[in-house]
Amino acid sequence: MSESTSPNLDTFLNIIKAVSEKTNNPIPFYLEILFDDNNLQKPENLEEAVKSAGQSLEDNQCACLFANIVNLCMKDGRVTERSFISSSRDNLRLDRSDARDLEETIEARFQTDRIFRDEDEWATLCAGLIAIAEADNETATAEDAYLHQVIKEQSQIEAGRKLLEDEDEIGEKLARFSSRQKKCLAAHSISIMFIDGEYKASEQEILDNLSKQMHLADTDSERLIKGIYTLYNVGVFA
């Protein structure tokens, strides 16, 4: 962990490390820079640690912690550890509706391998993600890492890049996406927007265009943006 003078950040990292071990899921790469195992104190009782955190953290810190707990409780595209998630929601003082929106938003990011099947769909997904990542004519390291975490096959990325050359064709393909595919693409696109900590108007413009082409409801877009922002908003612990 980088040298920290924030007890709330330490609380966040200790709990996240414990949840990672509990679920056998790795620490997300966007959090790795914050960690140094030698400085962590694993809670003896994880649920009690979350309860204690809920008594000391601010509302936006509680929301960020909850989102990252949910993110580490994903397996095979579904939220697991339901009992732990429910108790964490209550202990971190989240409204049930807000917590459900966070869960659904984070779950949308883990649907990729389940809902994109043929090469044409993968190419369309890649085209959308590349458009966001290169919105300002350059791709940040974190954005590139995220893209390759989502898309494992270089051939699919190349097919997406080629598809980007035909705006009319990609628009037609995006419009044919199912509701789940639209939300999944939007969730990943928003993640790329926030992953490097540098929100850009050019990225928002591309996202708005993608959402319009997909006919994604404004309420769905707003819910996804709020949820993804909360997940990556670790700056609240600074």
XYZ file of N, CA and C in Angstrom:
714
model
N 0.855 -1.191 0.000
C 0.000 0.000 0.000
C 0.885 1.232 0.000
N 0.519 2.198 -0.824
C 1.282 3.431 -0.783
C 1.129 4.019 0.606
N 2.132 4.794 1.031
C 2.105 5.320 2.389
C 0.813 6.077 2.634
N 0.087 5.654 3.638
C -1.231 6.221 3.888
C -1.320 6.787 5.289
N -1.917 7.974 5.375
C -2.170 8.570 6.676
C -3.663 8.541 6.967
N -4.409 7.811 6.124
C -5.857 7.762 6.252
C -6.297 6.451 6.887
N -6.805 6.487 8.102
C -7.304 5.250 8.716
C -8.485 4.675 7.950
N -9.278 5.535 7.303
C -10.413 5.044 6.523
C -9.957 4.277 5.288
N -8.865 4.747 4.664
C -8.304 4.013 3.534
C -7.780 2.660 3.998
N -7.106 2.637 5.141
C -6.617 1.371 5.689
C -7.770 0.411 5.948
N -8.856 0.930 6.486
C -10.038 0.112 6.742
C -10.561 -0.494 5.443
N -10.657 0.342 4.419
C -11.113 -0.105 3.099
C -10.223 -1.221 2.556
N -8.917 -1.006 2.565
C -7.983 -1.970 1.998
C -7.965 -3.279 2.784
N -8.013 -3.195 4.096
C -8.015 -4.403 4.918
C -9.235 -5.272 4.621
N -10.382 -4.629 4.494
C -11.616 -5.372 4.206
C -11.579 -5.953 2.799
N -11.128 -5.163 1.837
C -11.060 -5.647 0.451
C -10.127 -6.843 0.336
N -8.991 -6.775 1.020
C -8.052 -7.900 1.010
C -8.707 -9.149 1.600
N -9.431 -8.986 2.684
C -10.095 -10.114 3.338
C -11.191 -10.707 2.448
N -11.937 -9.848 1.768
C -12.988 -10.333 0.865
C -12.364 -11.075 -0.313
N -11.254 -10.561 -0.810
C -10.538 -11.221 -1.905
C -10.139 -12.642 -1.511
N -9.650 -12.791 -0.300
C -9.258 -14.119 0.178
C -10.479 -14.998 0.417
N -11.549 -14.415 0.876
C -12.778 -15.161 1.161
C -13.373 -15.749 -0.122
N -13.337 -14.976 -1.206
C -13.982 -15.392 -2.452
C -13.002 -15.998 -3.465
N -11.709 -15.961 -3.125
C -10.674 -16.453 -4.046
C -10.663 -15.686 -5.365
N -11.036 -14.430 -5.296
C -10.950 -13.554 -6.461
C -9.784 -12.594 -6.267
N -9.033 -12.326 -7.320
C -7.862 -11.445 -7.178
C -8.250 -9.994 -6.923
N -7.344 -9.264 -6.309
C -7.531 -7.827 -6.139
C -7.635 -7.194 -7.523
N -8.664 -6.389 -7.799
C -8.786 -5.734 -9.109
C -7.554 -4.895 -9.417
N -7.166 -4.869 -10.676
C -5.910 -4.202 -11.028
C -5.940 -2.709 -10.720
N -7.119 -2.089 -10.712
C -7.176 -0.651 -10.437
C -6.930 -0.345 -8.960
N -6.941 -1.384 -8.111
C -6.645 -1.196 -6.691
C -5.244 -1.669 -6.305
N -4.594 -2.394 -7.184
C -3.317 -3.015 -6.846
C -2.276 -2.017 -6.363
N -2.269 -0.835 -6.962
C -1.253 0.159 -6.613
C -1.386 0.615 -5.163
N -2.548 0.426 -4.569
C -2.785 0.867 -3.191
C -2.288 -0.138 -2.160
N -1.953 -1.339 -2.637
C -1.678 -2.421 -1.696
C -0.197 -2.678 -1.461
N 0.090 -3.031 -0.221
C 1.374 -3.558 0.193
C 1.055 -4.534 1.312
N 1.127 -5.837 1.020
C 0.652 -6.846 1.964
C 1.272 -6.719 3.354
N 2.498 -6.217 3.435
C 3.169 -6.138 4.733
C 2.481 -5.151 5.676
N 1.717 -4.233 5.116
C 1.094 -3.210 5.948
C -0.378 -3.485 6.244
N -0.888 -4.631 5.787
C -2.296 -4.939 5.975
C -2.520 -5.748 7.235
N -3.625 -5.490 7.868
C -4.025 -6.254 9.046
C -5.356 -6.916 8.745
N -5.312 -8.199 8.442
C -6.530 -8.917 8.079
C -7.480 -8.970 9.270
N -8.738 -8.573 9.076
C -9.703 -8.620 10.177
C -9.914 -10.067 10.654
N -9.990 -10.230 11.962
C -10.259 -11.560 12.494
C -11.680 -11.993 12.180
N -12.586 -11.051 12.170
C -13.985 -11.317 11.843
C -14.406 -10.320 10.772
N -14.585 -10.801 9.541
C -14.838 -9.912 8.411
C -16.160 -9.154 8.567
N -17.213 -9.836 8.953
C -18.506 -9.163 9.079
C -18.474 -8.100 10.176
N -17.763 -8.369 11.247
C -17.628 -7.366 12.308
C -16.813 -6.179 11.826
N -15.825 -6.447 10.970
C -15.010 -5.370 10.412
C -15.853 -4.464 9.516
N -16.725 -5.070 8.720
C -17.611 -4.280 7.861
C -18.580 -3.474 8.712
N -19.100 -4.099 9.765
C -20.021 -3.391 10.668
C -19.326 -2.191 11.308
N -18.095 -2.383 11.751
C -17.325 -1.301 12.348
C -17.058 -0.200 11.326
N -16.782 -0.604 10.080
C -16.539 0.379 9.017
C -17.770 1.244 8.798
N -18.931 0.625 8.875
C -20.167 1.361 8.685
C -20.405 2.410 9.759
N -19.747 2.251 10.876
C -19.894 3.209 11.974
C -18.889 4.351 11.895
N -17.867 4.187 11.070
C -16.819 5.207 11.003
C -16.687 5.875 9.631
N -17.085 5.187 8.573
C -16.921 5.751 7.233
C -18.050 6.708 6.886
N -17.739 7.643 5.986
C -18.749 8.555 5.474
C -19.615 7.825 4.451
N -20.751 8.415 4.110
C -21.707 7.747 3.228
C -21.088 7.344 1.886
N -20.354 8.267 1.255
C -19.787 7.941 -0.057
C -18.678 6.897 0.060
N -17.995 6.842 1.198
C -16.983 5.812 1.425
C -17.641 4.450 1.630
N -18.757 4.449 2.350
C -19.508 3.200 2.544
C -19.994 2.654 1.200
N -20.482 3.542 0.350
C -20.984 3.117 -0.956
C -19.864 2.526 -1.805
N -18.693 3.169 -1.795
C -17.549 2.674 -2.563
C -17.095 1.315 -2.038
N -17.039 1.174 -0.724
C -16.646 -0.106 -0.123
C -17.633 -1.191 -0.500
N -18.923 -0.903 -0.406
C -19.938 -1.900 -0.752
C -19.804 -2.324 -2.208
N -19.632 -1.350 -3.104
C -19.504 -1.667 -4.524
C -18.314 -2.586 -4.776
N -17.204 -2.328 -4.102
C -16.018 -3.151 -4.306
C -16.146 -4.516 -3.642
N -16.923 -4.612 -2.575
C -17.221 -5.919 -1.984
C -18.027 -6.745 -2.977
N -19.063 -6.150 -3.555
C -19.882 -6.850 -4.551
C -19.017 -7.293 -5.735
N -18.128 -6.408 -6.162
C -17.256 -6.700 -7.306
C -16.396 -7.938 -7.050
N -16.018 -8.147 -5.797
C -15.189 -9.304 -5.446
C -16.022 -10.545 -5.131
N -17.328 -10.388 -5.116
C -18.214 -11.527 -4.833
C -18.887 -12.048 -6.097
N -18.269 -11.773 -7.246
C -18.805 -12.245 -8.512
C -18.164 -13.576 -8.899
N -18.970 -14.495 -9.394
C -18.475 -15.776 -9.885
C -19.387 -16.258 -10.998
N -18.771 -16.583 -12.132
C -19.527 -17.063 -13.291
C -20.646 -16.095 -13.675
N -20.349 -14.792 -13.565
C -21.302 -13.791 -14.005
C -22.425 -13.495 -13.049
N -22.346 -14.010 -11.837
C -23.422 -13.829 -10.871
C -22.858 -13.409 -9.512
N -23.663 -12.653 -8.765
C -23.293 -12.269 -7.410
C -23.425 -13.478 -6.494
N -22.386 -13.766 -5.741
C -22.409 -14.863 -4.773
C -22.365 -14.268 -3.356
N -22.218 -15.120 -2.364
C -22.119 -14.664 -0.969
C -23.278 -13.733 -0.614
N -24.491 -14.158 -0.961
C -25.668 -13.308 -0.794
C -25.864 -12.861 0.653
N -25.667 -13.759 1.591
C -25.861 -13.407 2.998
C -24.868 -12.323 3.422
N -23.619 -12.491 3.012
C -22.589 -11.513 3.341
C -22.881 -10.168 2.669
N -23.343 -10.210 1.422
C -23.689 -8.987 0.700
C -24.822 -8.252 1.422
N -25.827 -9.000 1.851
C -26.978 -8.379 2.521
C -26.568 -7.731 3.845
N -25.762 -8.441 4.619
C -25.328 -7.874 5.903
C -24.418 -6.674 5.677
N -23.591 -6.722 4.629
C -22.714 -5.586 4.313
C -23.545 -4.371 3.911
N -24.574 -4.606 3.132
C -25.475 -3.512 2.737
C -26.049 -2.815 3.972
N -26.542 -3.617 4.902
C -27.158 -3.036 6.102
C -26.121 -2.374 6.998
N -24.983 -3.033 7.173
C -23.950 -2.477 8.046
C -23.327 -1.208 7.476
N -23.332 -1.092 6.156
C -22.752 0.102 5.518
C -23.820 1.159 5.211
N -25.005 0.936 5.728
C -26.068 1.935 5.715
C -26.558 2.291 4.314
N -26.557 1.316 3.402
C -27.044 1.594 2.050
C -28.538 1.341 1.949
N -29.207 2.206 1.231
C -30.602 1.994 0.912
C -30.721 0.730 0.055
N -31.764 -0.059 0.292
C -31.911 -1.328 -0.435
C -31.989 -1.119 -1.943
N -32.694 -0.078 -2.358
C -32.822 0.189 -3.791
C -31.480 0.585 -4.398
N -30.736 1.437 -3.708
C -29.416 1.850 -4.193
C -28.462 0.659 -4.251
N -28.523 -0.200 -3.246
C -27.659 -1.376 -3.212
C -27.993 -2.320 -4.363
N -29.276 -2.495 -4.628
C -29.689 -3.366 -5.736
C -29.209 -2.815 -7.071
N -29.299 -1.498 -7.249
C -28.813 -0.884 -8.485
C -27.306 -1.116 -8.642
N -26.564 -0.998 -7.542
C -25.121 -1.238 -7.588
C -24.825 -2.683 -7.981
N -25.529 -3.615 -7.381
C -25.317 -5.031 -7.693
C -25.590 -5.314 -9.166
N -26.702 -4.799 -9.684
C -27.072 -5.051 -11.078
C -26.076 -4.409 -12.039
N -25.598 -3.225 -11.675
C -24.616 -2.533 -12.518
C -23.310 -3.314 -12.585
N -22.821 -3.746 -11.434
C -21.556 -4.486 -11.399
C -21.711 -5.838 -12.068
N -22.857 -6.471 -11.856
C -23.112 -7.765 -12.485
C -23.106 -7.653 -14.011
N -23.578 -6.514 -14.533
C -23.631 -6.318 -15.986
C -22.248 -6.435 -16.614
N -21.214 -6.038 -15.883
C -19.848 -6.083 -16.408
C -19.323 -7.508 -16.514
N -19.925 -8.426 -15.795
C -19.442 -9.806 -15.778
C -20.257 -10.736 -16.684
N -21.091 -10.152 -17.545
C -21.949 -10.952 -18.414
C -21.334 -11.221 -19.779
N -20.191 -10.612 -20.054
C -19.641 -10.614 -21.413
C -19.586 -11.997 -22.045
N -18.956 -12.953 -21.373
C -18.792 -14.287 -21.954
C -20.098 -15.064 -22.040
N -21.109 -14.619 -21.323
C -22.390 -15.318 -21.301
C -23.337 -14.839 -22.404
N -23.220 -13.577 -22.798
C -24.239 -13.017 -23.692
C -23.727 -12.620 -25.071
N -22.415 -12.556 -25.252
C -21.860 -12.306 -26.580
C -21.362 -13.640 -27.122
N -21.957 -14.079 -28.207
C -21.706 -15.446 -28.667
C -20.945 -15.519 -29.989
N -21.475 -14.886 -31.048
C -20.804 -15.033 -32.340
C -19.788 -13.917 -32.556
N -18.962 -14.112 -33.559
C -17.866 -13.173 -33.820
C -18.371 -11.777 -34.196
N -19.528 -11.722 -34.827
C -20.091 -10.435 -35.212
C -20.444 -9.621 -33.971
N -21.026 -10.261 -32.972
C -21.369 -9.571 -31.732
C -20.115 -9.122 -30.990
N -19.092 -9.980 -30.966
C -17.834 -9.615 -30.297
C -17.173 -8.430 -30.995
N -17.210 -8.417 -32.324
C -16.606 -7.315 -33.071
C -17.319 -6.002 -32.760
N -18.649 -6.063 -32.649
C -19.426 -4.857 -32.343
C -19.122 -4.364 -30.938
N -19.038 -5.293 -29.992
C -18.658 -4.929 -28.624
C -17.292 -4.261 -28.613
N -16.326 -4.862 -29.285
C -14.967 -4.317 -29.323
C -14.938 -2.937 -29.955
N -15.704 -2.755 -31.018
C -15.736 -1.452 -31.688
C -16.206 -0.369 -30.730
N -17.235 -0.667 -29.946
C -17.736 0.299 -28.979
C -16.708 0.642 -27.921
N -16.030 -0.376 -27.406
C -15.035 -0.154 -26.356
C -13.810 0.597 -26.876
N -13.395 0.267 -28.086
C -12.245 0.959 -28.680
C -12.584 2.427 -28.911
N -13.806 2.690 -29.345
C -14.227 4.072 -29.586
C -14.129 4.904 -28.313
N -14.523 4.320 -27.183
C -14.420 5.015 -25.898
C -12.958 5.197 -25.500
N -12.186 4.114 -25.592
C -10.788 4.148 -25.157
C -9.959 5.149 -25.964
N -10.309 5.333 -27.248
C -9.531 6.202 -28.124
C -10.266 7.510 -28.423
N -11.182 7.870 -27.531
C -12.001 9.067 -27.761
C -11.165 10.326 -27.917
N -10.028 10.377 -27.208
C -9.161 11.561 -27.282
C -7.903 11.272 -28.105
N -8.021 10.264 -28.997
C -6.932 9.891 -29.910
C -5.721 9.284 -29.206
N -5.902 8.848 -27.953
C -4.854 8.130 -27.258
C -5.499 7.213 -26.229
N -4.785 6.161 -25.885
C -5.331 5.180 -24.942
C -4.435 5.118 -23.713
N -4.998 5.443 -22.541
C -4.231 5.389 -21.300
C -3.903 3.938 -20.969
N -2.845 3.747 -20.180
C -2.419 2.395 -19.805
C -3.544 1.627 -19.125
N -4.244 2.289 -18.218
C -5.333 1.627 -17.494
C -6.467 1.255 -18.439
N -6.753 2.125 -19.410
C -7.814 1.835 -20.374
C -7.434 0.645 -21.238
N -6.194 0.596 -21.678
C -5.727 -0.516 -22.502
C -5.758 -1.830 -21.707
N -5.346 -1.768 -20.439
C -5.369 -2.958 -19.587
C -6.799 -3.460 -19.403
N -7.719 -2.512 -19.221
C -9.125 -2.902 -19.040
C -9.661 -3.553 -20.303
N -9.374 -2.954 -21.460
C -9.848 -3.490 -22.733
C -9.380 -4.928 -22.926
N -8.104 -5.179 -22.641
C -7.566 -6.529 -22.852
C -7.998 -7.504 -21.748
N -8.463 -6.977 -20.629
C -9.026 -7.848 -19.606
C -10.402 -8.351 -20.040
N -11.147 -7.479 -20.709
C -12.484 -7.845 -21.181
C -12.407 -8.691 -22.442
N -11.534 -8.294 -23.363
C -11.405 -8.961 -24.657
C -10.100 -9.732 -24.691
N -10.197 -11.046 -24.701
C -8.990 -11.881 -24.620
C -8.347 -12.138 -25.982
N -9.154 -12.113 -27.061
C -8.653 -12.451 -28.385
C -8.283 -11.202 -29.173
N -7.032 -11.118 -29.584
C -6.580 -9.968 -30.361
C -7.331 -9.870 -31.682
N -7.723 -11.004 -32.241
C -8.450 -11.006 -33.514
C -9.795 -10.294 -33.372
N -10.418 -10.398 -32.203
C -11.693 -9.720 -31.973
C -11.495 -8.212 -31.884
N -10.397 -7.798 -31.264
C -10.086 -6.373 -31.186
C -9.830 -5.823 -32.592
N -9.109 -6.575 -33.394
C -8.826 -6.133 -34.765
C -10.106 -6.047 -35.586
N -11.024 -7.012 -35.382
C -12.310 -6.978 -36.096
C -13.130 -5.770 -35.663
N -13.066 -5.438 -34.370
C -13.776 -4.269 -33.867
C -13.212 -2.989 -34.447
N -11.895 -2.924 -34.562
C -11.254 -1.726 -35.111
C -11.647 -1.531 -36.579
N -11.747 -2.640 -37.306
C -12.151 -2.560 -38.716
C -13.606 -2.118 -38.833
N -14.452 -2.621 -37.933
C -15.864 -2.260 -37.962
C -16.072 -0.771 -37.692
N -15.195 -0.175 -36.912
C -15.304 1.249 -36.580
C -15.235 2.140 -37.819
N -14.668 1.610 -38.894
C -14.525 2.400 -40.109
C -15.866 2.644 -40.794
N -16.881 1.836 -40.444
C -18.199 1.970 -41.063
C -19.217 2.351 -39.994
N -19.469 3.654 -39.834
C -20.340 4.136 -38.756
C -21.774 3.647 -38.922
N -22.263 3.596 -40.172
C -23.642 3.151 -40.398
C -23.811 1.695 -40.011
N -22.820 0.869 -40.357
C -22.925 -0.560 -40.062
C -22.894 -0.815 -38.566
N -22.000 -0.146 -37.866
C -21.924 -0.372 -36.416
C -23.191 0.119 -35.729
N -23.790 1.189 -36.230
C -25.035 1.677 -35.659
C -26.147 0.652 -35.782
N -26.225 0.012 -36.927
C -27.247 -1.013 -37.149
C -27.024 -2.212 -36.239
N -25.770 -2.592 -36.065
C -25.457 -3.748 -35.223
C -25.732 -3.453 -33.752
N -25.410 -2.239 -33.314
C -25.671 -1.857 -31.927
C -27.171 -1.847 -31.635
N -27.953 -1.398 -32.599
C -29.403 -1.328 -32.413
C -30.009 -2.722 -32.260
N -29.322 -3.735 -32.802
C -29.848 -5.104 -32.723
C -29.437 -5.825 -31.441
N -28.598 -5.202 -30.632
C -28.186 -5.822 -29.372
C -29.407 -6.060 -28.483
N -29.339 -7.132 -27.699
C -30.373 -7.382 -26.698
C -30.217 -6.379 -25.558
N -31.213 -6.294 -24.689
C -31.145 -5.373 -23.555
C -29.932 -5.670 -22.687
N -29.653 -6.936 -22.435
C -28.505 -7.314 -21.603
C -27.196 -6.941 -22.274
N -27.116 -7.121 -23.590
C -25.897 -6.766 -24.307
C -25.665 -5.261 -24.282
N -26.735 -4.490 -24.418
C -26.613 -3.032 -24.379
C -26.088 -2.565 -23.027
N -26.650 -3.110 -21.961
C -26.221 -2.713 -20.620
C -24.783 -3.154 -20.358
N -24.404 -4.316 -20.870
C -23.042 -4.814 -20.673
C -22.039 -3.907 -21.385
N -22.315 -3.569 -22.635
C -21.424 -2.670 -23.372
C -21.346 -1.311 -22.689
N -22.492 -0.791 -22.268
C -22.498 0.511 -21.601
C -21.700 0.464 -20.305
N -21.862 -0.610 -19.516
C -21.138 -0.733 -18.246
C -19.631 -0.773 -18.473
N -19.195 -1.523 -19.482
C -17.756 -1.583 -19.789
C -17.257 -0.240 -20.325
N -18.059 0.406 -21.137
C -17.664 1.717 -21.689
C -17.487 2.741 -20.581
N -18.428 2.749 -19.645
C -18.347 3.680 -18.514
C -17.133 3.350 -17.646
N -16.834 2.060 -17.502
C -15.651 1.657 -16.743
C -14.386 2.220 -17.368
N -14.304 2.163 -18.686
C -13.136 2.708 -19.382
C -13.048 4.218 -19.165
N -14.202 4.873 -19.108
C -14.215 6.324 -18.862
C -13.613 6.679 -17.509
N -13.911 5.863 -16.496
C -13.519 6.196 -15.128
C -12.244 5.508 -14.655
N -11.779 4.485 -15.364
C -10.717 3.627 -14.852
C -9.396 4.359 -14.663
N -9.133 5.368 -15.494
C -7.852 6.079 -15.389
C -7.940 7.315 -14.507
N -9.140 7.545 -13.927
C -9.297 8.692 -13.042
C -9.348 10.029 -13.750
N -9.428 9.998 -15.076
C -9.450 11.245 -15.840
C -10.664 11.244 -16.766
N -11.788 11.715 -16.248
C -13.009 11.811 -17.043
C -12.837 12.862 -18.131
N -13.202 12.500 -19.366
C -13.032 13.416 -20.493
C -14.367 13.627 -21.199
N -14.605 14.854 -21.611
C -15.844 15.188 -22.318
C -15.960 14.411 -23.620
N -14.814 14.139 -24.264
C -14.835 13.391 -25.528
C -15.345 11.964 -25.314
N -15.016 11.383 -24.155
C -15.506 10.045 -23.841
C -17.013 10.066 -23.592
N -17.476 11.093 -22.886
C -18.916 11.221 -22.633
C -19.674 11.369 -23.948
N -19.106 12.098 -24.881
C -19.747 12.289 -26.185
C -19.886 10.963 -26.923
N -18.827 10.148 -26.883
C -18.880 8.832 -27.529
C -19.903 7.942 -26.836
N -19.922 7.973 -25.497
C -20.886 7.165 -24.746
C -22.319 7.577 -25.096
N -22.564 8.866 -25.162
C -23.904 9.348 -25.516
C -24.302 8.854 -26.903
N -23.343 8.848 -27.828
C -23.618 8.394 -29.194
C -23.908 6.893 -29.216
N -23.114 6.119 -28.466
C -23.347 4.678 -28.393
C -24.723 4.384 -27.806
N -25.052 5.091 -26.723
C -26.342 4.887 -26.061
C -27.494 5.212 -27.010
N -27.324 6.260 -27.789
C -28.356 6.650 -28.755
C -28.504 5.582 -29.830
N -27.391 5.075 -30.335
C -27.447 4.051 -31.370
C -28.054 2.748 -30.854
N -27.819 2.452 -29.585
C -28.366 1.230 -28.991
C -29.796 1.410 -28.509
N -30.274 2.660 -28.487
C -31.588 2.976 -27.920
C -31.636 2.557 -26.452
N -30.553 2.840 -25.735
C -30.489 2.542 -24.305
C -31.262 3.609 -23.549
N -32.158 3.170 -22.676
C -32.988 4.109 -21.927
C -32.121 5.012 -21.062
N -32.522 6.279 -20.953
C -31.774 7.240 -20.141
C -31.658 6.770 -18.691
N -32.726 6.172 -18.168
C -32.696 5.711 -16.778
C -31.656 4.616 -16.591
N -31.528 3.726 -17.576
C -30.516 2.667 -17.496
C -29.115 3.263 -17.555
N -28.920 4.222 -18.452
C -27.612 4.867 -18.587
C -27.224 5.590 -17.304
N -28.160 6.328 -16.736
C -27.876 7.072 -15.503
C -27.551 6.138 -14.351
N -28.276 5.025 -14.263
C -28.048 4.049 -13.196
C -26.665 3.418 -13.336
N -26.288 3.106 -14.570
C -24.982 2.492 -14.821
C -23.848 3.469 -14.501
N -24.001 4.707 -14.912
C -22.965 5.713 -14.642
C -22.784 5.893 -13.136
N -23.878 6.001 -12.408
C -23.801 6.181 -10.959
C -23.112 4.989 -10.298
N -23.462 3.774 -10.720
C -22.888 2.578 -10.112
C -21.411 2.403 -10.401
N -21.017 2.586 -11.660
C -19.607 2.429 -12.037
C -18.754 3.516 -11.397
N -19.274 4.731 -11.356
C -18.547 5.816 -10.696
C -18.294 5.473 -9.229
N -19.299 4.943 -8.574
C -19.163 4.568 -7.162
C -18.098 3.501 -6.972
N -18.042 2.536 -7.880
C -17.056 1.458 -7.794
C -15.633 1.993 -7.847
N -15.382 2.913 -8.760
C -14.012 3.414 -8.962
C -13.685 4.660 -8.139
N -14.624 5.122 -7.350
C -14.447 6.396 -6.640
C -13.623 6.228 -5.357
N -12.481 5.557 -5.465
C -11.637 5.330 -4.283
C -10.968 6.616 -3.820
N -11.073 7.659 -4.630
C -10.525 8.945 -4.204
C -11.214 9.495 -2.967
N -12.392 8.971 -2.627
C -13.084 9.434 -1.416
C -12.323 9.069 -0.153
N -11.345 8.162 -0.272
C -10.557 7.759 0.890
C -9.267 8.552 1.019
N -9.043 9.449 0.083
C -7.803 10.235 0.102
C -7.781 11.196 1.300
